[in-house]
């Protein structure tokens, strides 16, 4: 019982609200707030020349405030409640995904929204969190008695694949990837043998060409071609598919060491980059604050994520560890994929940069993830039974 | 209570969290490496691209050169004119804004629709011109109202302007927006790049090209070189701000100085009143054209922003041909003004000027009879009397003796039968007929009877007022082969090489004496026009009447119809050629009053008053822009 020695001595339920708040990882929260402020500044710089977008930075800040409040609410909900809610949350969200399939609202070429009374909700976004919680719950219950048996990982695979298939069909490639990434990380953490991982990797590599040749649509193949062409430095049609990524490279590259200075970015100010205030917001930071600024931003994220992993590792319960690690993986996937995309290392798939990109959904998903992480932090000493009873 | 397997799981989980973290760290390092590659290794390359990315060069049209008269008076220059335009993205309802504008200025619904269509075709931030050339009242009203009508802007545009309106319409010509035809003409012979630049330039809303006259002939000289404006634009082309562009400023077009005296020109036009006709005044010393009148005229200002179909058709259908440059493009039978040419030919042929011919009004040749204009005839006349009394019978006789070929030769030496290139569009050579011409044109030989008509300036012979003035000037200058020109400073056409044999000065003195007789001796056909009213200098000249229709034998018996008895368009043209002062010629002129009937009654008084004005104004005094006495210092720049 090495862990018991670290216990604060006060049971979760016995803390006053002040004590609970005091126990929150405030350094982490401050870093998240800083991140949102950086995002607001970058948004301001990229939108202030356009009167039609003048309201975006303020709206971004407002949304963050709401998301921050949501994070606190989630954090203050005892971890065992999340454990108990995991299965219902997963199945309700899955049901909603099926609902989207039949009653979904189409927008921007994709059917992602489910009309629920006066609002449209996006179940795929809930699924990122619900899947993490459900997998955490699954491993929390099943891992201790698995004795390293391989087949206990089949169920999680199914749990990932069903919603992933539905979301892929919407189509929402970014979220599909996110589910596989964070779910995959959890399966890895649960101890999937490296030889299996190697086998999967080999299979995946081997299937690249058949998928390219037989599964992808023409327009998707074209995108991949464009991507490969720009990656290898070939001339691409800069007015078409390659335009956005080419302009992004110009913006980032022209930042040099220190950047052109706040609100001095030529590419940023002159709207050369489509989606600059959403998915391509990093180009503003890279152009105006240079290598130092962009690297600084990434390092700040690294610190935040490492902090999340430390919380995951320090949790006394498997559920807490998996839930926190899964949330870190979800956010990390967004960051890694977004930055790789903006830097032209992976094809352009609509994945935003958390807390920096303009857009409500990812903001709430991210802050909900940190809510769970903090809930794990507050309940790190709780040793939960399979049903969440301490 | 912790099972061993659970402990193993714990340990492995903790280890794998670290491993995953490390893997994530590796991925982040990869991203940072990529950042370093783009920003540190390739940074300068991208910086250069970015710097050029945001700057667009917008073609800046050059200011067209001015055209001034010999004293520097502006004839074609620029004027600021109010303009209303609309920007689509600045109004929530384009059509409503246009309707609102139409409540205050004249803007018919079909024009509103056209403007709205044009605005919707352009990018939303580009402005579309609603109305050019606002009147002062409209400009004042719209300036006040613009702030209240969304999307509407009022500004000033630079417009080509012809401050003297109709006065020099045919000489200056006019400018207009380049049409497809203009563009193909303007880009002829240009390299593809030059052609592309020109096409772009002429798409600019402020850009105009010369359509006729000097404006067209001297297009390249006047146009100047386009420059550029450095504009910082965003990716959609919206202009963020203008950068310093002084080093790329357009080069304005070069000015042109005409030999015209604008005040003399104005006086001449006013003297014509409602009559239509042409007048040319030359400086005898240099050949400079001081007045080049064709009236009535159009107002070139109406063409700058496009003339309406209705207005254009009205001009085209006007029976006094305002669009037509009568002094340069118009050709008329010279009538009796041609008699000096015939007389000169006679002298060259050795006919004694004192030889007398008896005129009893009739001249029989072959089986036909020719008439003299004077009832009862002139009696016995020598050359001097024949000129001043304009005796047709005398000239029938000597023309027959001289023969058509020699007449044609002398005509050409006086300047007839050739187009005088002046550096403007138009110009007609007229016709100096001879046997060869007739065989070519009509496939018939020359009949000797036709030589008789030649002798009194009728028949196939046709001449322009410019040529008549030139003839007069060559006589006055005692046979010097003066050449007319109108471009004092600017692109001149290449000088034609004069190959004509000179005219004998003493023969010319005889012609001058005859012309002096016309205006100043008893029996002269225009003796009342000799006095210029200046208390000294007198006018010498020669009347002429150009038949527009053929007079039948029947009519001749019953009395030739005149004045109100026949339609205006069938009445004779009245002509007068002259020079002054008679004793020391400075100016030569030709006047044609279309359908004015009598050379002495209609044309001579006009000519006299124009000459008096020229002398009074001293129109030939040195031009502001340089001497006019060296006509070939500037040659054309290879234009036309």
PDB file of N, CA, C and O in Angstrom, chain A residues 143-144 147 188-189 191-192 194 247 249-250 252-254 256-257 260 266-267 270-272 286 290-291 294 302 309 313 318 321 336 339 343 345, chain B residues 5 9-10 12-14 16-19 21 27-28 31-32 34-36 38-40 43 46-47 49-51 53-54 232-235 240:
ATOM      1  N   UNK A 143      -9.343  -5.473 -16.548  1.00  0.00           N
ATOM      2  CA  UNK A 143      -7.895  -5.672 -16.620  1.00  0.00           C
ATOM      3  C   UNK A 143      -7.329  -6.440 -15.434  1.00  0.00           C
ATOM      4  O   UNK A 143      -6.482  -7.325 -15.625  1.00  0.00           O
ATOM      5  N   UNK A 144      -7.817  -6.139 -14.198  1.00  0.00           N
ATOM      6  CA  UNK A 144      -7.171  -6.801 -13.040  1.00  0.00           C
ATOM      7  C   UNK A 144      -7.201  -8.319 -13.130  1.00  0.00           C
ATOM      8  O   UNK A 144      -6.297  -8.992 -12.656  1.00  0.00           O
ATOM      9  N   UNK A 147      -5.086 -11.485 -16.553  1.00  0.00           N
ATOM     10  CA  UNK A 147      -3.878 -12.293 -16.618  1.00  0.00           C
ATOM     11  C   UNK A 147      -3.192 -12.172 -17.975  1.00  0.00           C
ATOM     12  O   UNK A 147      -2.683 -13.150 -18.507  1.00  0.00           O
ATOM     13  N   UNK A 188      -3.112   0.379 -25.883  1.00  0.00           N
ATOM     14  CA  UNK A 188      -1.667   0.222 -25.665  1.00  0.00           C
ATOM     15  C   UNK A 188      -1.348   0.258 -24.181  1.00  0.00           C
ATOM     16  O   UNK A 188      -0.628  -0.592 -23.658  1.00  0.00           O
ATOM     17  N   UNK A 189      -1.924   1.268 -23.483  1.00  0.00           N
ATOM     18  CA  UNK A 189      -1.629   1.396 -22.058  1.00  0.00           C
ATOM     19  C   UNK A 189      -2.092   0.168 -21.295  1.00  0.00           C
ATOM     20  O   UNK A 189      -1.502  -0.234 -20.293  1.00  0.00           O
ATOM     21  N   UNK A 191      -1.779  -2.700 -22.059  1.00  0.00           N
ATOM     22  CA  UNK A 191      -0.806  -3.764 -22.089  1.00  0.00           C
ATOM     23  C   UNK A 191      -0.847  -4.648 -23.307  1.00  0.00           C
ATOM     24  O   UNK A 191      -0.408  -5.784 -23.274  1.00  0.00           O
ATOM     25  N   UNK A 192      -1.425  -4.157 -24.381  1.00  0.00           N
ATOM     26  CA  UNK A 192      -1.395  -4.937 -25.621  1.00  0.00           C
ATOM     27  C   UNK A 192       0.054  -5.277 -25.955  1.00  0.00           C
ATOM     28  O   UNK A 192       0.929  -4.417 -25.899  1.00  0.00           O
ATOM     29  N   UNK A 194       3.537  -5.983 -27.575  1.00  0.00           N
ATOM     30  CA  UNK A 194       4.228  -5.270 -28.643  1.00  0.00           C
ATOM     31  C   UNK A 194       4.206  -6.058 -29.937  1.00  0.00           C
ATOM     32  O   UNK A 194       4.162  -5.494 -31.019  1.00  0.00           O
ATOM     33  N   UNK A 247       0.576  28.420 -48.993  1.00  0.00           N
ATOM     34  CA  UNK A 247       0.537  29.722 -48.323  1.00  0.00           C
ATOM     35  C   UNK A 247       0.873  29.573 -46.840  1.00  0.00           C
ATOM     36  O   UNK A 247       1.502  30.435 -46.244  1.00  0.00           O
ATOM     37  N   UNK A 249       2.905  27.388 -45.564  1.00  0.00           N
ATOM     38  CA  UNK A 249       4.361  27.233 -45.467  1.00  0.00           C
ATOM     39  C   UNK A 249       5.066  28.570 -45.616  1.00  0.00           C
ATOM     40  O   UNK A 249       6.050  28.850 -44.930  1.00  0.00           O
ATOM     41  N   UNK A 250       4.522  29.401 -46.545  1.00  0.00           N
ATOM     42  CA  UNK A 250       5.129  30.726 -46.730  1.00  0.00           C
ATOM     43  C   UNK A 250       5.009  31.539 -45.440  1.00  0.00           C
ATOM     44  O   UNK A 250       5.955  32.168 -44.990  1.00  0.00           O
ATOM     45  N   UNK A 252       4.585  30.468 -42.330  1.00  0.00           N
ATOM     46  CA  UNK A 252       5.404  29.924 -41.248  1.00  0.00           C
ATOM     47  C   UNK A 252       6.878  30.199 -41.517  1.00  0.00           C
ATOM     48  O   UNK A 252       7.595  30.729 -40.674  1.00  0.00           O
ATOM     49  N   UNK A 253       7.296  29.878 -42.736  1.00  0.00           N
ATOM     50  CA  UNK A 253       8.706  30.041 -43.090  1.00  0.00           C
ATOM     51  C   UNK A 253       9.150  31.477 -42.943  1.00  0.00           C
ATOM     52  O   UNK A 253      10.240  31.767 -42.426  1.00  0.00           O
ATOM     53  N   UNK A 254       8.289  32.424 -43.366  1.00  0.00           N
ATOM     54  CA  UNK A 254       8.710  33.820 -43.338  1.00  0.00           C
ATOM     55  C   UNK A 254       8.823  34.360 -41.923  1.00  0.00           C
ATOM     56  O   UNK A 254       9.338  35.453 -41.717  1.00  0.00           O
ATOM     57  N   UNK A 256      10.727  33.173 -39.639  1.00  0.00           N
ATOM     58  CA  UNK A 256      12.136  33.123 -39.226  1.00  0.00           C
ATOM     59  C   UNK A 256      12.274  32.841 -37.726  1.00  0.00           C
ATOM     60  O   UNK A 256      11.433  32.188 -37.128  1.00  0.00           O
ATOM     61  N   UNK A 257      13.351  33.382 -37.174  1.00  0.00           N
ATOM     62  CA  UNK A 257      13.621  33.154 -35.758  1.00  0.00           C
ATOM     63  C   UNK A 257      12.584  33.793 -34.842  1.00  0.00           C
ATOM     64  O   UNK A 257      12.019  33.170 -33.984  1.00  0.00           O
ATOM     65  N   UNK A 260       7.652  38.381 -37.436  1.00  0.00           N
ATOM     66  CA  UNK A 260       7.541  39.751 -37.907  1.00  0.00           C
ATOM     67  C   UNK A 260       6.987  40.673 -36.834  1.00  0.00           C
ATOM     68  O   UNK A 260       6.906  41.873 -37.018  1.00  0.00           O
ATOM     69  N   UNK A 266       2.518  39.473 -42.784  1.00  0.00           N
ATOM     70  CA  UNK A 266       1.942  39.832 -44.082  1.00  0.00           C
ATOM     71  C   UNK A 266       0.872  38.830 -44.478  1.00  0.00           C
ATOM     72  O   UNK A 266      -0.253  39.189 -44.828  1.00  0.00           O
ATOM     73  N   UNK A 267       1.208  37.569 -44.382  1.00  0.00           N
ATOM     74  CA  UNK A 267       0.250  36.539 -44.770  1.00  0.00           C
ATOM     75  C   UNK A 267      -0.980  36.588 -43.866  1.00  0.00           C
ATOM     76  O   UNK A 267      -2.099  36.427 -44.306  1.00  0.00           O
ATOM     77  N   UNK A 270      -3.175  39.701 -44.540  1.00  0.00           N
ATOM     78  CA  UNK A 270      -3.735  39.861 -45.880  1.00  0.00           C
ATOM     79  C   UNK A 270      -4.598  38.678 -46.313  1.00  0.00           C
ATOM     80  O   UNK A 270      -4.882  38.513 -47.487  1.00  0.00           O
ATOM     81  N   UNK A 271      -4.987  37.864 -45.344  1.00  0.00           N
ATOM     82  CA  UNK A 271      -5.949  36.792 -45.635  1.00  0.00           C
ATOM     83  C   UNK A 271      -5.488  35.834 -46.719  1.00  0.00           C
ATOM     84  O   UNK A 271      -6.285  35.384 -47.531  1.00  0.00           O
ATOM     85  N   UNK A 272      -4.189  35.570 -46.763  1.00  0.00           N
ATOM     86  CA  UNK A 272      -3.728  34.657 -47.806  1.00  0.00           C
ATOM     87  C   UNK A 272      -4.066  33.214 -47.517  1.00  0.00           C
ATOM     88  O   UNK A 272      -4.027  32.376 -48.387  1.00  0.00           O
ATOM     89  N   UNK A 286       3.226  31.449 -35.919  1.00  0.00           N
ATOM     90  CA  UNK A 286       4.555  31.173 -36.479  1.00  0.00           C
ATOM     91  C   UNK A 286       5.074  32.346 -37.279  1.00  0.00           C
ATOM     92  O   UNK A 286       6.264  32.640 -37.278  1.00  0.00           O
ATOM     93  N   UNK A 290       7.494  33.866 -34.909  1.00  0.00           N
ATOM     94  CA  UNK A 290       8.660  33.135 -35.360  1.00  0.00           C
ATOM     95  C   UNK A 290       8.825  31.750 -34.743  1.00  0.00           C
ATOM     96  O   UNK A 290       7.917  31.212 -34.108  1.00  0.00           O
ATOM     97  N   UNK A 291      10.006  31.205 -34.951  1.00  0.00           N
ATOM     98  CA  UNK A 291      10.341  29.872 -34.440  1.00  0.00           C
ATOM     99  C   UNK A 291      10.241  29.850 -32.924  1.00  0.00           C
ATOM    100  O   UNK A 291       9.711  28.915 -32.329  1.00  0.00           O
ATOM    101  N   UNK A 294       6.465  29.832 -31.930  1.00  0.00           N
ATOM    102  CA  UNK A 294       5.769  28.588 -32.255  1.00  0.00           C
ATOM    103  C   UNK A 294       6.272  27.445 -31.372  1.00  0.00           C
ATOM    104  O   UNK A 294       5.489  26.655 -30.845  1.00  0.00           O
ATOM    105  N   UNK A 302       3.276  20.836 -24.342  1.00  0.00           N
ATOM    106  CA  UNK A 302       3.958  19.643 -23.837  1.00  0.00           C
ATOM    107  C   UNK A 302       3.894  19.616 -22.309  1.00  0.00           C
ATOM    108  O   UNK A 302       3.575  18.593 -21.690  1.00  0.00           O
ATOM    109  N   UNK A 309      -0.369  13.653 -17.816  1.00  0.00           N
ATOM    110  CA  UNK A 309       0.108  12.275 -17.674  1.00  0.00           C
ATOM    111  C   UNK A 309       0.537  11.995 -16.238  1.00  0.00           C
ATOM    112  O   UNK A 309       0.327  10.888 -15.714  1.00  0.00           O
ATOM    113  N   UNK A 313      -0.837   9.105 -13.976  1.00  0.00           N
ATOM    114  CA  UNK A 313       0.032   8.111 -13.348  1.00  0.00           C
ATOM    115  C   UNK A 313      -0.166   8.068 -11.831  1.00  0.00           C
ATOM    116  O   UNK A 313       0.007   7.049 -11.198  1.00  0.00           O
ATOM    117  N   UNK A 318      -7.529   2.346 -11.519  1.00  0.00           N
ATOM    118  CA  UNK A 318      -7.309   2.119 -12.938  1.00  0.00           C
ATOM    119  C   UNK A 318      -8.181   3.046 -13.765  1.00  0.00           C
ATOM    120  O   UNK A 318      -7.765   3.591 -14.776  1.00  0.00           O
ATOM    121  N   UNK A 321      -6.654   6.408 -13.956  1.00  0.00           N
ATOM    122  CA  UNK A 321      -5.468   6.427 -14.813  1.00  0.00           C
ATOM    123  C   UNK A 321      -5.838   6.398 -16.288  1.00  0.00           C
ATOM    124  O   UNK A 321      -5.341   7.179 -17.094  1.00  0.00           O
ATOM    125  N   UNK A 336      -1.040  17.354 -32.107  1.00  0.00           N
ATOM    126  CA  UNK A 336      -0.050  16.769 -33.006  1.00  0.00           C
ATOM    127  C   UNK A 336      -0.551  16.765 -34.443  1.00  0.00           C
ATOM    128  O   UNK A 336       0.157  17.131 -35.373  1.00  0.00           O
ATOM    129  N   UNK A 339      -0.824  20.433 -35.907  1.00  0.00           N
ATOM    130  CA  UNK A 339       0.461  21.053 -36.220  1.00  0.00           C
ATOM    131  C   UNK A 339       1.113  20.343 -37.411  1.00  0.00           C
ATOM    132  O   UNK A 339       1.629  20.993 -38.331  1.00  0.00           O
ATOM    133  N   UNK A 343       2.009  22.134 -40.886  1.00  0.00           N
ATOM    134  CA  UNK A 343       3.401  22.108 -41.355  1.00  0.00           C
ATOM    135  C   UNK A 343       3.560  21.273 -42.613  1.00  0.00           C
ATOM    136  O   UNK A 343       4.673  21.071 -43.092  1.00  0.00           O
ATOM    137  N   UNK A 345       2.950  18.051 -43.041  1.00  0.00           N
ATOM    138  CA  UNK A 345       3.491  16.704 -42.843  1.00  0.00           C
ATOM    139  C   UNK A 345       2.438  15.630 -43.002  1.00  0.00           C
ATOM    140  O   UNK A 345       2.762  14.464 -43.227  1.00  0.00           O
TER     141      UNK A 345
ATOM    142  N   UNK B   5      -1.383 -10.009 -10.097  1.00  0.00           N
ATOM    143  CA  UNK B   5      -1.634  -9.586 -11.470  1.00  0.00           C
ATOM    144  C   UNK B   5      -1.993  -8.109 -11.502  1.00  0.00           C
ATOM    145  O   UNK B   5      -1.633  -7.368 -12.415  1.00  0.00           O
ATOM    146  N   UNK B   9      -0.158  -5.233 -13.530  1.00  0.00           N
ATOM    147  CA  UNK B   9      -0.888  -4.307 -14.383  1.00  0.00           C
ATOM    148  C   UNK B   9      -0.519  -2.875 -14.059  1.00  0.00           C
ATOM    149  O   UNK B   9      -0.240  -2.054 -14.931  1.00  0.00           O
ATOM    150  N   UNK B  10      -0.536  -2.587 -12.737  1.00  0.00           N
ATOM    151  CA  UNK B  10      -0.168  -1.246 -12.277  1.00  0.00           C
ATOM    152  C   UNK B  10       1.184  -0.824 -12.797  1.00  0.00           C
ATOM    153  O   UNK B  10       1.355   0.270 -13.339  1.00  0.00           O
ATOM    154  N   UNK B  12       2.965  -2.104 -15.242  1.00  0.00           N
ATOM    155  CA  UNK B  12       3.040  -1.979 -16.690  1.00  0.00           C
ATOM    156  C   UNK B  12       2.350  -0.699 -17.167  1.00  0.00           C
ATOM    157  O   UNK B  12       2.830   0.001 -18.037  1.00  0.00           O
ATOM    158  N   UNK B  13       1.194  -0.404 -16.518  1.00  0.00           N
ATOM    159  CA  UNK B  13       0.460   0.796 -16.901  1.00  0.00           C
ATOM    160  C   UNK B  13       1.315   2.034 -16.673  1.00  0.00           C
ATOM    161  O   UNK B  13       1.441   2.903 -17.538  1.00  0.00           O
ATOM    162  N   UNK B  14       1.932   2.090 -15.487  1.00  0.00           N
ATOM    163  CA  UNK B  14       2.785   3.244 -15.192  1.00  0.00           C
ATOM    164  C   UNK B  14       3.908   3.359 -16.197  1.00  0.00           C
ATOM    165  O   UNK B  14       4.215   4.449 -16.696  1.00  0.00           O
ATOM    166  N   UNK B  16       3.974   2.133 -19.211  1.00  0.00           N
ATOM    167  CA  UNK B  16       3.488   2.473 -20.546  1.00  0.00           C
ATOM    168  C   UNK B  16       3.028   3.935 -20.657  1.00  0.00           C
ATOM    169  O   UNK B  16       3.107   4.526 -21.737  1.00  0.00           O
ATOM    170  N   UNK B  17       2.549   4.487 -19.541  1.00  0.00           N
ATOM    171  CA  UNK B  17       2.209   5.915 -19.579  1.00  0.00           C
ATOM    172  C   UNK B  17       3.475   6.724 -19.890  1.00  0.00           C
ATOM    173  O   UNK B  17       3.469   7.638 -20.719  1.00  0.00           O
ATOM    174  N   UNK B  18       4.554   6.338 -19.249  1.00  0.00           N
ATOM    175  CA  UNK B  18       5.821   7.033 -19.504  1.00  0.00           C
ATOM    176  C   UNK B  18       6.250   6.827 -20.962  1.00  0.00           C
ATOM    177  O   UNK B  18       6.624   7.770 -21.660  1.00  0.00           O
ATOM    178  N   UNK B  19       6.152   5.575 -21.420  1.00  0.00           N
ATOM    179  CA  UNK B  19       6.541   5.284 -22.802  1.00  0.00           C
ATOM    180  C   UNK B  19       5.714   6.101 -23.782  1.00  0.00           C
ATOM    181  O   UNK B  19       6.236   6.694 -24.737  1.00  0.00           O
ATOM    182  N   UNK B  21       4.217   8.865 -23.164  1.00  0.00           N
ATOM    183  CA  UNK B  21       4.652  10.259 -23.036  1.00  0.00           C
ATOM    184  C   UNK B  21       5.912  10.504 -23.838  1.00  0.00           C
ATOM    185  O   UNK B  21       6.016  11.508 -24.556  1.00  0.00           O
ATOM    186  N   UNK B  27       7.228  12.769 -31.092  1.00  0.00           N
ATOM    187  CA  UNK B  27       6.400  13.374 -32.137  1.00  0.00           C
ATOM    188  C   UNK B  27       6.503  14.905 -32.075  1.00  0.00           C
ATOM    189  O   UNK B  27       6.647  15.582 -33.108  1.00  0.00           O
ATOM    190  N   UNK B  28       6.404  15.458 -30.875  1.00  0.00           N
ATOM    191  CA  UNK B  28       6.524  16.915 -30.735  1.00  0.00           C
ATOM    192  C   UNK B  28       7.880  17.401 -31.234  1.00  0.00           C
ATOM    193  O   UNK B  28       7.979  18.433 -31.902  1.00  0.00           O
ATOM    194  N   UNK B  31       7.848  17.718 -34.843  1.00  0.00           N
ATOM    195  CA  UNK B  31       7.174  18.930 -35.297  1.00  0.00           C
ATOM    196  C   UNK B  31       8.089  20.140 -35.157  1.00  0.00           C
ATOM    197  O   UNK B  31       8.151  21.009 -36.040  1.00  0.00           O
ATOM    198  N   UNK B  32       8.792  20.204 -34.043  1.00  0.00           N
ATOM    199  CA  UNK B  32       9.683  21.342 -33.828  1.00  0.00           C
ATOM    200  C   UNK B  32      10.819  21.322 -34.852  1.00  0.00           C
ATOM    201  O   UNK B  32      11.227  22.367 -35.375  1.00  0.00           O
ATOM    202  N   UNK B  34      10.541  20.214 -37.855  1.00  0.00           N
ATOM    203  CA  UNK B  34       9.945  20.707 -39.101  1.00  0.00           C
ATOM    204  C   UNK B  34       9.823  22.236 -39.064  1.00  0.00           C
ATOM    205  O   UNK B  34      10.094  22.907 -40.059  1.00  0.00           O
ATOM    206  N   UNK B  35       9.415  22.752 -37.904  1.00  0.00           N
ATOM    207  CA  UNK B  35       9.359  24.211 -37.749  1.00  0.00           C
ATOM    208  C   UNK B  35      10.725  24.828 -38.025  1.00  0.00           C
ATOM    209  O   UNK B  35      10.850  25.835 -38.717  1.00  0.00           O
ATOM    210  N   UNK B  36      11.744  24.194 -37.457  1.00  0.00           N
ATOM    211  CA  UNK B  36      13.099  24.720 -37.641  1.00  0.00           C
ATOM    212  C   UNK B  36      13.479  24.692 -39.113  1.00  0.00           C
ATOM    213  O   UNK B  36      14.083  25.634 -39.636  1.00  0.00           O
ATOM    214  N   UNK B  38      11.485  24.859 -41.750  1.00  0.00           N
ATOM    215  CA  UNK B  38      10.765  25.885 -42.509  1.00  0.00           C
ATOM    216  C   UNK B  38      11.207  27.297 -42.126  1.00  0.00           C
ATOM    217  O   UNK B  38      11.367  28.164 -42.968  1.00  0.00           O
ATOM    218  N   UNK B  39      11.371  27.507 -40.813  1.00  0.00           N
ATOM    219  CA  UNK B  39      11.574  28.874 -40.359  1.00  0.00           C
ATOM    220  C   UNK B  39      13.038  29.289 -40.324  1.00  0.00           C
ATOM    221  O   UNK B  39      13.354  30.439 -40.570  1.00  0.00           O
ATOM    222  N   UNK B  40      13.893  28.326 -39.991  1.00  0.00           N
ATOM    223  CA  UNK B  40      15.304  28.703 -39.821  1.00  0.00           C
ATOM    224  C   UNK B  40      16.112  28.407 -41.075  1.00  0.00           C
ATOM    225  O   UNK B  40      16.871  29.245 -41.540  1.00  0.00           O
ATOM    226  N   UNK B  43      13.777  29.912 -44.102  1.00  0.00           N
ATOM    227  CA  UNK B  43      13.067  31.133 -43.718  1.00  0.00           C
ATOM    228  C   UNK B  43      13.209  32.263 -44.718  1.00  0.00           C
ATOM    229  O   UNK B  43      12.237  32.926 -45.075  1.00  0.00           O
ATOM    230  N   UNK B  46      11.122  31.898 -47.867  1.00  0.00           N
ATOM    231  CA  UNK B  46       9.695  32.153 -47.660  1.00  0.00           C
ATOM    232  C   UNK B  46       9.433  33.616 -47.340  1.00  0.00           C
ATOM    233  O   UNK B  46       8.390  34.172 -47.682  1.00  0.00           O
ATOM    234  N   UNK B  47      10.392  34.242 -46.669  1.00  0.00           N
ATOM    235  CA  UNK B  47      10.232  35.656 -46.350  1.00  0.00           C
ATOM    236  C   UNK B  47      10.098  36.467 -47.637  1.00  0.00           C
ATOM    237  O   UNK B  47       9.268  37.353 -47.755  1.00  0.00           O
ATOM    238  N   UNK B  49       9.128  35.379 -50.575  1.00  0.00           N
ATOM    239  CA  UNK B  49       7.837  35.108 -51.219  1.00  0.00           C
ATOM    240  C   UNK B  49       6.727  35.894 -50.530  1.00  0.00           C
ATOM    241  O   UNK B  49       5.872  36.503 -51.180  1.00  0.00           O
ATOM    242  N   UNK B  50       6.782  35.899 -49.200  1.00  0.00           N
ATOM    243  CA  UNK B  50       5.718  36.583 -48.452  1.00  0.00           C
ATOM    244  C   UNK B  50       5.724  38.072 -48.742  1.00  0.00           C
ATOM    245  O   UNK B  50       4.681  38.693 -48.885  1.00  0.00           O
ATOM    246  N   UNK B  51       6.937  38.639 -48.829  1.00  0.00           N
ATOM    247  CA  UNK B  51       7.016  40.082 -49.077  1.00  0.00           C
ATOM    248  C   UNK B  51       6.381  40.437 -50.415  1.00  0.00           C
ATOM    249  O   UNK B  51       5.750  41.482 -50.559  1.00  0.00           O
ATOM    250  N   UNK B  53       4.146  38.562 -51.898  1.00  0.00           N
ATOM    251  CA  UNK B  53       2.781  38.048 -51.914  1.00  0.00           C
ATOM    252  C   UNK B  53       1.744  39.140 -51.756  1.00  0.00           C
ATOM    253  O   UNK B  53       0.757  39.198 -52.469  1.00  0.00           O
ATOM    254  N   UNK B  54       2.000  40.036 -50.840  1.00  0.00           N
ATOM    255  CA  UNK B  54       0.974  41.007 -50.480  1.00  0.00           C
ATOM    256  C   UNK B  54       0.976  42.246 -51.336  1.00  0.00           C
ATOM    257  O   UNK B  54       0.110  43.088 -51.187  1.00  0.00           O
ATOM    258  N   UNK B 232      -0.850  47.208 -51.333  1.00  0.00           N
ATOM    259  CA  UNK B 232      -0.844  46.025 -50.505  1.00  0.00           C
ATOM    260  C   UNK B 232      -2.257  45.476 -50.538  1.00  0.00           C
ATOM    261  O   UNK B 232      -3.206  46.171 -50.188  1.00  0.00           O
ATOM    262  N   UNK B 233      -2.373  44.261 -51.027  1.00  0.00           N
ATOM    263  CA  UNK B 233      -3.706  43.692 -51.136  1.00  0.00           C
ATOM    264  C   UNK B 233      -3.749  42.378 -50.398  1.00  0.00           C
ATOM    265  O   UNK B 233      -2.729  41.731 -50.192  1.00  0.00           O
ATOM    266  N   UNK B 234      -4.933  42.007 -49.994  1.00  0.00           N
ATOM    267  CA  UNK B 234      -5.052  40.694 -49.377  1.00  0.00           C
ATOM    268  C   UNK B 234      -5.303  39.671 -50.485  1.00  0.00           C
ATOM    269  O   UNK B 234      -5.329  39.998 -51.658  1.00  0.00           O
ATOM    270  N   UNK B 235      -5.486  38.418 -50.056  1.00  0.00           N
ATOM    271  CA  UNK B 235      -5.562  37.350 -51.044  1.00  0.00           C
ATOM    272  C   UNK B 235      -6.754  37.518 -51.963  1.00  0.00           C
ATOM    273  O   UNK B 235      -6.736  37.091 -53.106  1.00  0.00           O
ATOM    274  N   UNK B 240      -5.449  47.019 -49.070  1.00  0.00           N
ATOM    275  CA  UNK B 240      -5.322  47.362 -47.661  1.00  0.00           C
ATOM    276  C   UNK B 240      -4.767  48.776 -47.531  1.00  0.00           C
ATOM    277  O   UNK B 240      -5.256  49.596 -46.769  1.00  0.00           O
TER     278      UNK B 240
END
